[in-house]
Amino acid sequence: MTYAVLPHTRAPVRVWTDPHTIEPQAARQLRNIGTLPWVQGVAVMPDVHFGKGATVGSVIAMRQAVSPAAVGVDIGCGMSAVRTSLTAADLPDDLAGLRRAIEDAIPVGFAQRDKAVNPRRVRGLEQAGWDAFWQRFTGLHEGVTRLERRAMNQMGTLGGGNHFIEVCLEQGGVDAGRVWLMLHSGSRNIGKELAERHMAVARRLPHNAALPDRDLAVFLAGTAEMDAYRRDLWWAQEYARRNRAVMLALLCTVVRDRFPQVRYDEPISCHHNYVAEETYDGVEVLVTRKGAIRAGAGELGIIPGSMGTGSYIVRGRGNESAYCSASHGAGRRMSRGQAKRSFTTDDLAAQTTGVECRKDAGVVDEIPGAYKDINAVMAQQTDLVEVVAHLKQVVCVKG
């Protein structure tokens, strides 16, 4: 589709969905963002919905400034996936044992490890840079230094909410039935702790006093506050990337233990809550993607649906009108509270038929019916990405 433009904003706010379908709260957030003096432009993805501080599904290009709320509290949250040599015919009819093996290998929900994972003991894991990475912890915001042991013990753990681990089957094409492994997670509690501290600092800065929404407070280039935030931001983004790498390596080990003949392709990984330094029309900007992936020309990305509807592996088209971005998923169409009031465990079981997963009250808020139609979302961004593979989960692990 071609994008629409929200009216009455200083900077262009381009929208890859019908503007009239955007919930009023989210539309108000987007207009507020478009009025900020540092904003070069905004691209709004088809999975857009209201978010704390800044809109989920928003890509914001700023000159010499960055808003920590436009990144979100789960800094570096994103996706990883790898295609295997297995096919559906290799999998047993009963997948409950595979699901239990995954849950035994990777702590989920609020669980953490009894002791930190040793990267040298994880088969297939990148070995470089671990010592230097952890040594940088002492330079982070002083309010989190007491959390080092917790951060170490949460490395290689999933978390809860919309985070998941899946075994998927490729749909259609010459590789129909090929098994993929996929996971979605972020920087765990340490990213949240860092984000909330910096958001509080930004709200108190004098240049943010007159903003239409103090949650959109920014740090300015050349200030100590900006330097401190970027230091912690880069570290948290690396934490999230390494966290997914550990889990993917452990997941591959679980599958290898059950299917010794398995081989793996090169993994795909992408953040969808993060900051990047990029240049458009000769202007250097800081691009925040909150609920959006980078979709540069030829770049591979992952766009998941909900726990019963499948996901897409995509290749970016490099559309600069969208700051080379695409959606990060289907996007919620109702809040978690509304989902719990609207659906039952029977509804959950019906909507996840054929998927080995939790079907209890603890995950009703993640029911497919609480999300937008992933196929409709994909249809709205054909100028942003092309589909490489359509996947459907057969195992889904939730926290």
XYZ file of C-alpha atoms in Angstrom, residues 187-379:
193
model
C 16.992 -7.437 27.894
C 14.997 -8.895 30.791
C 14.763 -6.861 33.988
C 18.068 -5.025 33.577
C 16.923 -3.266 30.386
C 13.728 -2.172 32.124
C 15.646 -0.857 35.136
C 17.983 1.181 32.945
C 15.177 2.538 30.754
C 12.993 3.689 33.649
C 15.871 5.469 35.365
C 16.816 7.381 32.234
C 13.191 8.229 31.433
C 12.879 9.755 34.904
C 16.045 11.823 34.345
C 14.781 13.084 30.975
C 11.439 14.217 32.394
C 13.235 16.528 34.829
C 15.370 18.346 32.234
C 14.380 22.021 31.667
C 14.191 21.799 27.862
C 11.390 19.220 28.229
C 9.211 21.373 30.490
C 6.843 22.581 27.755
C 6.344 19.292 25.908
C 2.754 18.198 25.170
C 3.594 14.899 26.895
C 6.442 14.701 29.389
C 6.766 10.964 28.648
C 8.268 12.051 25.310
C 11.124 13.857 27.070
C 14.394 13.765 25.142
C 18.107 13.860 25.757
C 20.113 16.301 23.647
C 23.417 15.566 21.917
C 26.499 16.906 23.626
C 25.098 16.587 27.157
C 26.213 14.326 29.974
C 22.692 12.897 30.205
C 22.721 11.876 26.535
C 26.168 10.318 26.874
C 25.068 8.312 29.922
C 21.906 7.098 28.225
C 23.667 6.023 25.045
C 26.316 4.158 27.053
C 23.643 2.210 28.924
C 21.474 1.809 25.820
C 24.238 0.200 23.740
C 25.043 -2.155 26.617
C 21.388 -3.184 27.076
C 20.977 -3.756 23.349
C 24.019 -6.025 23.431
C 22.622 -7.819 26.498
C 19.403 -8.539 24.594
C 21.295 -9.800 21.550
C 23.487 -12.081 23.661
C 20.465 -13.264 25.645
C 18.758 -14.431 22.449
C 21.998 -15.997 21.197
C 22.344 -18.071 24.377
C 18.747 -19.244 24.200
C 18.955 -20.087 20.511
C 22.115 -22.121 21.088
C 20.444 -23.972 23.968
C 17.337 -24.535 21.863
C 19.457 -25.950 19.044
C 21.114 -28.290 21.565
C 17.738 -29.528 22.798
C 16.690 -30.328 19.238
C 20.076 -31.888 18.396
C 19.824 -34.178 21.422
C 16.528 -35.541 20.104
C 17.430 -35.444 16.393
C 21.211 -36.027 16.062
C 21.070 -35.728 12.273
C 19.884 -32.104 12.374
C 21.847 -29.337 10.634
C 21.281 -25.603 11.014
C 21.408 -22.701 8.566
C 22.822 -19.304 9.519
C 20.573 -17.724 12.195
C 18.558 -14.555 11.587
C 18.333 -11.980 14.397
C 16.794 -8.522 14.679
C 15.985 -5.997 17.386
C 12.618 -4.270 17.387
C 12.997 -1.911 20.388
C 16.215 -0.016 19.810
C 18.165 2.996 18.529
C 20.386 3.200 15.448
C 22.489 5.949 13.884
C 21.366 6.336 10.245
C 21.413 8.882 7.421
C 18.492 9.911 5.185
C 18.608 12.618 2.515
C 22.059 13.514 3.755
C 20.838 14.158 7.306
C 22.316 12.154 10.183
C 19.573 11.067 12.570
C 19.035 8.836 15.565
C 16.268 6.411 14.611
C 14.234 4.830 17.398
C 12.220 1.768 16.484
C 9.659 0.840 19.129
C 7.851 -2.203 17.828
C 9.488 -2.091 14.400
C 12.360 -3.859 12.658
C 14.946 -2.489 10.286
C 14.089 -3.483 6.697
C 17.021 -2.199 4.668
C 17.352 -3.425 1.083
C 18.097 -7.146 1.161
C 18.159 -7.405 4.971
C 16.403 -10.402 6.503
C 13.946 -9.895 9.323
C 11.291 -11.682 11.364
C 7.649 -10.616 11.787
C 5.751 -12.904 14.184
C 2.015 -13.245 14.600
C 0.341 -14.531 17.774
C 0.718 -17.919 19.449
C -1.715 -19.612 17.073
C -1.375 -17.817 13.750
C 2.184 -18.139 12.484
C 4.995 -15.797 11.477
C 6.930 -14.473 8.480
C 10.574 -14.349 7.492
C 10.974 -11.249 5.326
C 13.528 -9.400 3.198
C 13.603 -5.613 3.409
C 12.948 -3.406 0.390
C 14.875 -0.416 1.773
C 11.930 2.005 1.649
C 13.399 5.268 2.940
C 9.955 6.853 3.336
C 9.572 4.402 6.237
C 13.175 4.891 7.366
C 13.877 1.374 6.052
C 11.528 -0.216 8.588
C 8.678 -2.713 8.868
C 6.309 -3.950 11.555
C 7.548 -6.095 14.436
C 4.512 -8.351 14.551
C 0.741 -8.412 14.365
C 0.264 -5.833 17.109
C -2.331 -5.952 19.857
C -5.909 -4.966 19.107
C -6.959 -5.096 22.753
C -5.211 -4.636 26.088
C -4.248 -7.558 28.272
C -7.019 -6.701 30.725
C -9.623 -6.531 27.979
C -8.417 -9.858 26.570
C -8.823 -11.541 29.958
C -12.348 -10.145 30.233
C -13.262 -11.108 26.673
C -11.897 -14.646 26.331
C -11.905 -17.916 28.272
C -9.538 -20.858 28.423
C -11.938 -22.693 26.115
C -11.468 -19.881 23.577
C -7.705 -20.187 23.984
C -7.793 -23.937 23.393
C -9.909 -23.470 20.290
C -7.699 -20.728 18.835
C -4.489 -22.713 19.435
C -5.739 -26.022 18.057
C -2.834 -28.052 16.712
C -0.222 -26.138 18.758
C 1.533 -27.803 21.704
C 1.401 -24.941 24.221
C -0.037 -23.711 27.491
C -3.799 -23.379 27.352
C -4.467 -22.103 30.887
C -5.744 -18.848 32.361
C -2.205 -17.522 32.800
C -1.802 -16.938 29.054
C -5.348 -15.978 28.014
C -4.105 -12.412 27.500
C -1.859 -13.802 24.721
C -4.750 -15.435 22.854
C -4.648 -14.887 19.066
C -7.962 -13.011 19.242
C -6.271 -10.229 21.234
C -4.014 -9.489 18.260
C -4.537 -8.018 14.828
C -4.706 -10.289 11.795
C -1.065 -10.908 10.854
C -2.000 -11.530 7.215
C -3.756 -8.162 7.014
C -0.738 -6.503 8.620
C 1.551 -8.095 6.036
C -0.712 -6.975 3.182
